[in-house]
mmCIF file of C-alpha atoms and ligand atoms in Angstrom:
data_model
loop_
_atom_site.group_PDB
_atom_site.id
_atom_site.type_symbol
_atom_site.label_atom_id
_atom_site.label_comp_id
_atom_site.label_asym_id
_atom_site.label_seq_id
_atom_site.Cartn_x
_atom_site.Cartn_y
_atom_site.Cartn_z
ATOM 1 C CA UNK A 1 -1.979 4.497 27.051
ATOM 2 C CA UNK A 2 1.515 3.190 24.698
ATOM 3 C CA UNK A 3 1.815 4.154 21.439
ATOM 4 C CA UNK A 4 4.328 3.633 18.406
ATOM 5 C CA UNK A 5 5.547 6.288 18.637
ATOM 6 C CA UNK A 6 7.227 5.739 22.533
ATOM 7 C CA UNK A 7 10.355 3.788 21.780
ATOM 8 C CA UNK A 8 12.125 3.897 19.009
ATOM 9 C CA UNK A 9 12.310 0.125 17.299
ATOM 10 C CA UNK A 10 15.380 -1.584 17.676
ATOM 11 C CA UNK A 11 17.033 -1.194 14.338
ATOM 12 C CA UNK A 12 16.830 -4.800 13.254
ATOM 13 C CA UNK A 13 13.593 -3.488 12.726
ATOM 14 C CA UNK A 14 9.309 -4.229 14.453
ATOM 15 C CA UNK A 15 10.963 -7.738 16.075
ATOM 16 C CA UNK A 16 7.963 -9.471 17.540
ATOM 17 C CA UNK A 17 9.103 -8.695 20.849
ATOM 18 C CA UNK A 18 9.399 -4.500 20.674
ATOM 19 C CA UNK A 19 5.654 -5.629 18.443
ATOM 20 C CA UNK A 20 4.565 -6.925 22.043
ATOM 21 C CA UNK A 21 6.414 -4.043 24.306
ATOM 22 C CA UNK A 22 5.187 -0.923 22.461
ATOM 23 C CA UNK A 23 1.447 -1.919 20.411
ATOM 24 C CA UNK A 24 -1.516 -1.343 22.145
ATOM 25 C CA UNK A 25 -4.759 -3.451 21.834
ATOM 26 C CA UNK A 26 -7.111 -3.622 19.113
ATOM 27 C CA UNK A 27 -10.121 -2.652 22.382
ATOM 28 C CA UNK A 28 -7.804 0.370 23.548
ATOM 29 C CA UNK A 29 -8.708 1.625 19.876
ATOM 30 C CA UNK A 30 -12.083 2.245 20.278
ATOM 31 C CA UNK A 31 -13.107 0.802 17.518
ATOM 32 C CA UNK A 32 -16.362 -0.488 16.798
ATOM 33 C CA UNK A 33 -17.479 -3.791 18.438
ATOM 34 C CA UNK A 34 -18.310 -5.784 15.096
ATOM 35 C CA UNK A 35 -14.794 -4.993 13.312
ATOM 36 C CA UNK A 36 -12.450 -5.772 17.495
ATOM 37 C CA UNK A 37 -14.780 -9.314 16.635
ATOM 38 C CA UNK A 38 -13.853 -9.339 12.593
ATOM 39 C CA UNK A 39 -10.463 -7.953 12.883
ATOM 40 C CA UNK A 40 -10.217 -11.322 16.034
ATOM 41 C CA UNK A 41 -11.813 -13.719 13.371
ATOM 42 C CA UNK A 42 -9.318 -12.688 11.143
ATOM 43 C CA UNK A 43 -6.674 -13.853 13.782
ATOM 44 C CA UNK A 44 -5.171 -9.598 13.536
ATOM 45 C CA UNK A 45 -4.377 -9.702 17.516
ATOM 46 C CA UNK A 46 -2.816 -6.776 17.502
ATOM 47 C CA UNK A 47 -2.011 -3.369 14.843
ATOM 48 C CA UNK A 48 0.609 -3.220 13.261
ATOM 49 C CA UNK A 49 3.194 0.078 13.996
ATOM 50 C CA UNK A 50 1.384 1.568 10.436
ATOM 51 C CA UNK A 51 -1.789 0.550 12.838
ATOM 52 C CA UNK A 52 -1.108 1.743 15.939
ATOM 53 C CA UNK A 53 -0.089 5.798 14.624
ATOM 54 C CA UNK A 54 -2.722 6.221 12.302
ATOM 55 C CA UNK A 55 -5.959 5.056 12.580
ATOM 56 C CA UNK A 56 -6.130 7.415 15.754
ATOM 57 C CA UNK A 57 -5.809 10.648 14.205
ATOM 58 C CA UNK A 58 -8.281 8.628 11.540
ATOM 59 C CA UNK A 59 -10.802 8.093 13.377
ATOM 60 C CA UNK A 60 -10.623 11.930 14.964
ATOM 61 C CA UNK A 61 -11.538 12.572 10.977
ATOM 62 C CA UNK A 62 -7.514 14.027 10.584
ATOM 63 C CA UNK A 63 -6.283 14.371 6.847
ATOM 64 C CA UNK A 64 -2.934 11.934 7.028
ATOM 65 C CA UNK A 65 -0.366 11.025 4.716
ATOM 66 C CA UNK A 66 1.325 7.303 5.963
ATOM 67 C CA UNK A 67 4.556 6.788 4.377
ATOM 68 C CA UNK A 68 4.408 3.048 4.196
ATOM 69 C CA UNK A 69 4.844 0.046 1.768
ATOM 70 C CA UNK A 70 2.924 -2.973 1.186
ATOM 71 C CA UNK A 71 3.422 -5.350 3.749
ATOM 72 C CA UNK A 72 3.089 -2.993 6.362
ATOM 73 C CA UNK A 73 -0.249 -3.241 7.158
ATOM 74 C CA UNK A 74 -1.557 0.252 5.415
ATOM 75 C CA UNK A 75 -4.777 -1.362 3.948
ATOM 76 C CA UNK A 76 -6.468 -1.855 8.081
ATOM 77 C CA UNK A 77 -5.017 0.874 8.437
ATOM 78 C CA UNK A 78 -7.425 3.205 6.257
ATOM 79 C CA UNK A 79 -9.907 0.260 6.143
ATOM 80 C CA UNK A 80 -10.694 0.752 9.354
ATOM 81 C CA UNK A 81 -11.576 3.813 9.857
ATOM 82 C CA UNK A 82 -13.435 4.134 6.664
ATOM 83 C CA UNK A 83 -15.379 1.083 8.832
ATOM 84 C CA UNK A 84 -15.475 2.900 11.941
ATOM 85 C CA UNK A 85 -17.128 6.071 10.166
ATOM 86 C CA UNK A 86 -19.212 5.153 7.773
ATOM 87 C CA UNK A 87 -21.008 2.404 10.382
ATOM 88 C CA UNK A 88 -22.510 6.194 12.329
ATOM 89 C CA UNK A 89 -23.423 8.823 10.097
ATOM 90 C CA UNK A 90 -26.602 8.938 7.007
ATOM 91 C CA UNK A 91 -26.704 6.266 4.759
ATOM 92 C CA UNK A 92 -26.724 7.539 0.832
ATOM 93 C CA UNK A 93 -24.361 7.591 -1.900
ATOM 94 C CA UNK A 94 -20.459 7.227 -2.279
ATOM 95 C CA UNK A 95 -19.493 7.777 1.225
ATOM 96 C CA UNK A 96 -15.918 6.062 0.729
ATOM 97 C CA UNK A 97 -13.529 6.919 -2.384
ATOM 98 C CA UNK A 98 -10.530 4.219 -2.342
ATOM 99 C CA UNK A 99 -8.026 4.436 -5.295
ATOM 100 C CA UNK A 100 -5.640 2.680 -6.442
ATOM 101 C CA UNK A 101 -2.568 2.482 -8.667
ATOM 102 C CA UNK A 102 -4.180 -1.319 -11.000
ATOM 103 C CA UNK A 103 -6.635 -3.395 -10.366
ATOM 104 C CA UNK A 104 -4.248 -6.302 -8.345
ATOM 105 C CA UNK A 105 -3.777 -3.889 -5.696
ATOM 106 C CA UNK A 106 -8.482 -3.395 -6.227
ATOM 107 C CA UNK A 107 -9.018 -5.883 -5.337
ATOM 108 C CA UNK A 108 -7.341 -6.570 -2.332
ATOM 109 C CA UNK A 109 -8.362 -3.446 -0.664
ATOM 110 C CA UNK A 110 -11.997 -4.784 -1.285
ATOM 111 C CA UNK A 111 -11.024 -8.668 -0.470
ATOM 112 C CA UNK A 112 -9.588 -6.855 3.181
ATOM 113 C CA UNK A 113 -13.606 -4.149 2.909
ATOM 114 C CA UNK A 114 -15.295 -7.986 2.411
ATOM 115 C CA UNK A 115 -13.786 -9.740 5.722
ATOM 116 C CA UNK A 116 -13.561 -6.670 7.901
ATOM 117 C CA UNK A 117 -16.870 -4.834 6.577
ATOM 118 C CA UNK A 118 -18.679 -8.259 7.636
ATOM 119 C CA UNK A 119 -22.470 -7.626 9.301
ATOM 120 C CA UNK A 120 -21.526 -4.615 9.634
ATOM 121 C CA UNK A 121 -24.112 -3.548 6.487
ATOM 122 C CA UNK A 122 -21.911 -1.814 4.349
ATOM 123 C CA UNK A 123 -21.984 -2.725 0.891
ATOM 124 C CA UNK A 124 -18.862 -1.768 -2.421
ATOM 125 C CA UNK A 125 -17.703 -2.319 -5.468
ATOM 126 C CA UNK A 126 -14.521 -1.939 -6.953
ATOM 127 C CA UNK A 127 -14.260 -0.659 -10.579
ATOM 128 C CA UNK A 128 -11.323 -1.037 -13.454
ATOM 129 C CA UNK A 129 -10.656 -1.645 -17.238
ATOM 130 C CA UNK A 130 -10.048 -4.276 -18.946
ATOM 131 C CA UNK A 131 -12.982 -5.534 -17.938
ATOM 132 C CA UNK A 132 -16.690 -4.522 -19.384
ATOM 133 C CA UNK A 133 -18.547 -1.439 -17.803
ATOM 134 C CA UNK A 134 -22.122 -2.960 -17.417
ATOM 135 C CA UNK A 135 -20.882 -4.611 -14.435
ATOM 136 C CA UNK A 136 -19.814 -2.031 -12.288
ATOM 137 C CA UNK A 137 -23.134 0.608 -14.274
ATOM 138 C CA UNK A 138 -25.157 -2.573 -11.635
ATOM 139 C CA UNK A 139 -23.735 -2.859 -8.905
ATOM 140 C CA UNK A 140 -23.260 1.417 -9.047
ATOM 141 C CA UNK A 141 -27.022 1.638 -9.927
ATOM 142 C CA UNK A 142 -27.879 -0.120 -7.255
ATOM 143 C CA UNK A 143 -26.221 1.592 -4.162
ATOM 144 C CA UNK A 144 -22.343 1.174 -2.764
ATOM 145 C CA UNK A 145 -21.538 2.326 0.399
ATOM 146 C CA UNK A 146 -17.292 2.638 -1.319
ATOM 147 C CA UNK A 147 -15.417 2.608 -4.008
ATOM 148 C CA UNK A 148 -12.560 1.250 -4.423
ATOM 149 C CA UNK A 149 -11.297 2.913 -7.485
ATOM 150 C CA UNK A 150 -8.523 2.614 -10.481
ATOM 151 C CA UNK A 151 -8.034 6.229 -11.572
ATOM 152 C CA UNK A 152 -8.968 5.531 -15.471
ATOM 153 C CA UNK A 153 -12.862 3.324 -15.145
ATOM 154 C CA UNK A 154 -13.496 5.608 -12.282
ATOM 155 C CA UNK A 155 -13.258 9.352 -14.587
ATOM 156 C CA UNK A 156 -14.865 6.352 -17.475
ATOM 157 C CA UNK A 157 -17.583 6.130 -15.257
ATOM 158 C CA UNK A 158 -18.072 9.892 -14.234
ATOM 159 C CA UNK A 159 -18.612 11.012 -17.818
ATOM 160 C CA UNK A 160 -21.144 8.674 -18.093
ATOM 161 C CA UNK A 161 -22.741 9.594 -15.815
ATOM 162 C CA UNK A 162 -23.109 6.244 -13.677
ATOM 163 C CA UNK A 163 -21.007 7.146 -10.715
ATOM 164 C CA UNK A 164 -21.975 9.973 -8.238
ATOM 165 C CA UNK A 165 -18.753 11.585 -6.213
ATOM 166 C CA UNK A 166 -20.765 14.189 -3.702
ATOM 167 C CA UNK A 167 -21.450 13.015 -0.874
ATOM 168 C CA UNK A 168 -17.531 11.912 -0.138
ATOM 169 C CA UNK A 169 -16.655 11.825 3.660
ATOM 170 C CA UNK A 170 -13.080 10.351 2.916
ATOM 171 C CA UNK A 171 -10.848 9.339 0.155
ATOM 172 C CA UNK A 172 -7.944 7.576 0.101
ATOM 173 C CA UNK A 173 -5.467 7.916 -2.381
ATOM 174 C CA UNK A 174 -3.457 4.837 -1.571
ATOM 175 C CA UNK A 175 0.465 3.855 -3.165
ATOM 176 C CA UNK A 176 0.473 7.504 -4.384
ATOM 177 C CA UNK A 177 4.504 7.064 -5.371
ATOM 178 C CA UNK A 178 2.937 4.270 -8.242
ATOM 179 C CA UNK A 179 -0.295 6.004 -8.925
ATOM 180 C CA UNK A 180 2.908 8.976 -9.689
ATOM 181 C CA UNK A 181 5.158 6.671 -11.088
ATOM 182 C CA UNK A 182 2.231 5.101 -14.127
ATOM 183 C CA UNK A 183 0.665 9.104 -15.122
ATOM 184 C CA UNK A 184 -2.652 8.388 -12.980
ATOM 185 C CA UNK A 185 -1.518 12.448 -11.490
ATOM 186 C CA UNK A 186 -3.812 14.434 -14.070
ATOM 187 C CA UNK A 187 -6.228 11.219 -14.117
ATOM 188 C CA UNK A 188 -6.522 12.206 -10.267
ATOM 189 C CA UNK A 189 -5.836 16.268 -9.905
ATOM 190 C CA UNK A 190 -9.643 15.406 -12.986
ATOM 191 C CA UNK A 191 -10.943 12.813 -9.140
ATOM 192 C CA UNK A 192 -10.781 15.576 -6.726
ATOM 193 C CA UNK A 193 -12.080 18.226 -8.353
ATOM 194 C CA UNK A 194 -15.816 15.963 -8.310
ATOM 195 C CA UNK A 195 -15.295 15.120 -4.298
ATOM 196 C CA UNK A 196 -17.423 17.334 -2.127
ATOM 197 C CA UNK A 197 -14.385 20.482 -0.728
ATOM 198 C CA UNK A 198 -14.833 18.793 2.684
ATOM 199 C CA UNK A 199 -14.189 15.697 3.630
ATOM 200 C CA UNK A 200 -11.193 13.392 4.900
ATOM 201 C CA UNK A 201 -7.966 12.379 3.297
ATOM 202 C CA UNK A 202 -5.778 9.966 3.631
ATOM 203 C CA UNK A 203 -2.831 9.423 1.120
ATOM 204 C CA UNK A 204 0.136 6.022 1.437
ATOM 205 C CA UNK A 205 2.886 5.923 -0.173
ATOM 206 C CA UNK A 206 6.350 4.361 0.136
ATOM 207 C CA UNK A 207 7.872 7.467 -0.887
ATOM 208 C CA UNK A 208 6.656 11.183 -1.343
ATOM 209 C CA UNK A 209 8.506 13.026 -3.906
ATOM 210 C CA UNK A 210 8.078 16.649 -4.609
ATOM 211 C CA UNK A 211 4.678 16.437 -6.651
ATOM 212 C CA UNK A 212 2.915 14.094 -4.658
ATOM 213 C CA UNK A 213 4.303 17.324 -1.488
ATOM 214 C CA UNK A 214 2.158 19.351 -3.766
ATOM 215 C CA UNK A 215 -0.517 16.518 -4.230
ATOM 216 C CA UNK A 216 -0.728 16.858 -0.572
ATOM 217 C CA UNK A 217 -0.520 20.310 0.627
ATOM 218 C CA UNK A 218 -3.771 20.584 -2.064
ATOM 219 C CA UNK A 219 -5.347 17.687 -1.084
ATOM 220 C CA UNK A 220 -5.161 16.781 1.867
ATOM 221 C CA UNK A 221 -4.200 20.601 4.238
ATOM 222 C CA UNK A 222 -2.957 20.101 7.395
ATOM 223 C CA UNK A 223 -3.168 16.237 7.522
ATOM 224 C CA UNK A 224 0.151 14.078 10.456
ATOM 225 C CA UNK A 225 2.021 12.034 8.955
ATOM 226 C CA UNK A 226 2.957 9.038 10.212
ATOM 227 C CA UNK A 227 6.334 7.298 8.825
ATOM 228 C CA UNK A 228 7.166 3.894 9.876
ATOM 229 C CA UNK A 229 10.457 1.965 10.383
ATOM 230 C CA UNK A 230 12.788 3.320 6.453
ATOM 231 C CA UNK A 231 12.334 0.108 5.255
ATOM 232 C CA UNK A 232 13.915 1.214 2.058
ATOM 233 C CA UNK A 233 17.809 -0.018 1.311
ATOM 234 C CA UNK A 234 20.856 1.971 2.529
ATOM 235 C CA UNK A 235 21.583 5.004 1.130
ATOM 236 C CA UNK A 236 24.689 3.773 0.892
ATOM 237 C CA UNK A 237 23.537 1.075 -1.477
ATOM 238 C CA UNK A 238 24.548 1.816 -5.160
ATOM 239 C CA UNK A 239 22.037 -0.089 -7.452
ATOM 240 C CA UNK A 240 23.122 -1.068 -11.138
ATOM 241 C CA UNK A 241 21.255 -2.624 -13.746
ATOM 242 C CA UNK A 242 22.956 -4.135 -16.585
ATOM 243 C CA UNK A 243 21.105 -4.778 -19.437
ATOM 244 C CA UNK A 244 23.269 -7.282 -21.721
ATOM 245 C CA UNK A 245 22.391 -10.399 -23.958
ATOM 246 C CA UNK A 246 22.249 -13.685 -22.363
ATOM 247 C CA UNK A 247 25.386 -15.126 -23.852
ATOM 248 C CA UNK A 248 27.703 -12.216 -21.998
ATOM 249 C CA UNK A 249 26.150 -11.855 -18.227
ATOM 250 C CA UNK A 250 28.387 -14.700 -17.127
ATOM 251 C CA UNK A 251 31.263 -13.037 -18.383
ATOM 252 C CA UNK A 252 29.571 -9.654 -17.585
ATOM 253 C CA UNK A 253 29.238 -10.842 -14.275
ATOM 254 C CA UNK A 254 32.731 -12.649 -13.460
ATOM 255 C CA UNK A 255 34.096 -9.428 -14.736
ATOM 256 C CA UNK A 256 32.604 -7.197 -12.016
ATOM 257 C CA UNK A 257 33.168 -10.057 -10.149
ATOM 258 C CA UNK A 258 37.013 -9.315 -10.614
ATOM 259 C CA UNK A 259 36.416 -5.397 -9.699
ATOM 260 C CA UNK A 260 33.891 -6.202 -5.985
ATOM 261 C CA UNK A 261 36.002 -4.608 -3.430
ATOM 262 C CA UNK A 262 34.688 -6.185 -0.853
ATOM 263 C CA UNK A 263 34.882 -8.728 0.665
ATOM 264 C CA UNK A 264 31.432 -11.082 0.233
ATOM 265 C CA UNK A 265 29.505 -11.117 -2.817
ATOM 266 C CA UNK A 266 25.606 -12.555 -2.750
ATOM 267 C CA UNK A 267 24.659 -13.391 -5.895
ATOM 268 C CA UNK A 268 21.024 -14.794 -7.123
ATOM 269 C CA UNK A 269 20.104 -15.977 -9.575
ATOM 270 C CA UNK A 270 16.646 -18.372 -11.525
ATOM 271 C CA UNK A 271 17.623 -21.687 -11.282
ATOM 272 C CA UNK A 272 19.413 -24.803 -8.626
ATOM 273 C CA UNK A 273 20.878 -25.350 -11.613
ATOM 274 C CA UNK A 274 22.817 -21.729 -12.251
ATOM 275 C CA UNK A 275 23.533 -21.565 -8.587
ATOM 276 C CA UNK A 276 25.380 -24.712 -9.046
ATOM 277 C CA UNK A 277 26.846 -23.788 -12.777
ATOM 278 C CA UNK A 278 28.030 -20.550 -11.555
ATOM 279 C CA UNK A 279 29.478 -21.594 -8.421
ATOM 280 C CA UNK A 280 31.720 -24.027 -10.931
ATOM 281 C CA UNK A 281 32.633 -21.162 -13.036
ATOM 282 C CA UNK A 282 33.444 -18.422 -10.098
ATOM 283 C CA UNK A 283 36.074 -21.175 -8.360
ATOM 284 C CA UNK A 284 38.008 -21.483 -10.948
ATOM 285 C CA UNK A 285 38.234 -18.205 -11.452
ATOM 286 C CA UNK A 286 39.433 -18.143 -7.973
ATOM 287 C CA UNK A 287 37.298 -16.753 -5.417
ATOM 288 C CA UNK A 288 36.372 -19.377 -2.847
ATOM 289 C CA UNK A 289 31.652 -19.907 -3.413
ATOM 290 C CA UNK A 290 29.333 -21.648 -1.956
ATOM 291 C CA UNK A 291 25.662 -21.833 -3.382
HETATM 292 P P1 LIG B 301 -0.522 -4.769 3.300
HETATM 293 O O1 LIG B 301 0.699 -4.090 4.096
HETATM 294 O O2 LIG B 301 -2.197 -4.139 3.563
HETATM 295 O O3 LIG B 301 -0.853 -4.847 2.590
HETATM 296 O O4 LIG B 301 -0.788 -6.223 4.418
HETATM 297 C C1 LIG B 301 0.174 -6.688 4.673
HETATM 298 C C2 LIG B 301 -0.866 -8.082 5.605
HETATM 299 O O5 LIG B 301 -0.276 -8.315 6.837
HETATM 300 C C3 LIG B 301 -2.166 -9.129 4.209
HETATM 301 O O6 LIG B 301 -1.812 -9.639 4.696
HETATM 302 C C4 LIG B 301 -3.110 -8.681 5.914
HETATM 303 O O7 LIG B 301 -3.979 -9.491 5.960
HETATM 304 C C5 LIG B 301 -2.031 -9.119 7.088
HETATM 305 N N1 LIG B 301 -2.087 -7.846 8.803
HETATM 306 C C6 LIG B 301 -2.113 -6.549 8.149
HETATM 307 N N2 LIG B 301 -3.215 -6.277 9.875
HETATM 308 C C7 LIG B 301 -2.247 -7.290 10.477
HETATM 309 C C8 LIG B 301 -2.578 -7.082 12.305
HETATM 310 N N3 LIG B 301 -2.906 -6.028 13.024
HETATM 311 N N4 LIG B 301 -1.842 -8.267 12.442
HETATM 312 C C9 LIG B 301 -1.550 -9.166 11.706
HETATM 313 N N5 LIG B 301 -1.447 -9.389 10.536
HETATM 314 C C10 LIG B 301 -2.237 -8.942 9.724
#
């Protein structure tokens, strides 16, 4: 059996040809037949690299740290093992908890739970703030197997006793770096205290700040770390942000171009019109440029 780790991807990233040669089929991942059918319906033919590397240890019940950004297929990387595990075992109570930083992400993750979990007989609820508590309470009372939640509103429900987490078998912390940036770490710690110590924990994050390493050590001991190709800009690239009033933007840009010690520069504008206007000014300065 080949795995994604069997060959380094080309420096240009995971090209289609590389994927074809190196990745398994979903059918080789020992997934539930209903999941395989749902994957086919979704048009997912092969696991993405993060899926190929995460799903086997996740199915084996291991704690996992997935270093991957949105767009890599990370959602299915944790949703598939959750669905597989919940299809077996004793139903009753919330058995999987997925915590996300934003409502949009919570909805997106739940959409994946619904589409990949079709026909599995599992129920899910989405919990986030800014909307009424009552419909969420009603959904929770009716009984759900999977909760997808943002930290603040989940704590509200925990405080009211409208959600019980003492049967949770799998915890996912999705986009943990964003949750940390948004100040959710104390909330996460409180949620962790309400969960059974014996559980599987998967944490997904684009990067691992020291605070997150501490969280991993306590919440997901002995985690298998899965990292896919570096998708951040090269460390040789410097970033700078210049907050300037509108009428100084062009002047600042031209000044920066005067001092740029590089042969080629790429500039993005919001509109075509602005690109054309800027082109005229740049050419007038003596640069050769195209829009
Ligand atoms: P994510 O990184 O989880 O936000 O996923 C990014 C996009 O990739 C989503 O639109 C998924 O529906 C899609 N996707 C996830 N896994 C696969 C796969 N194995 N094959 C094709 N598309 C996929």
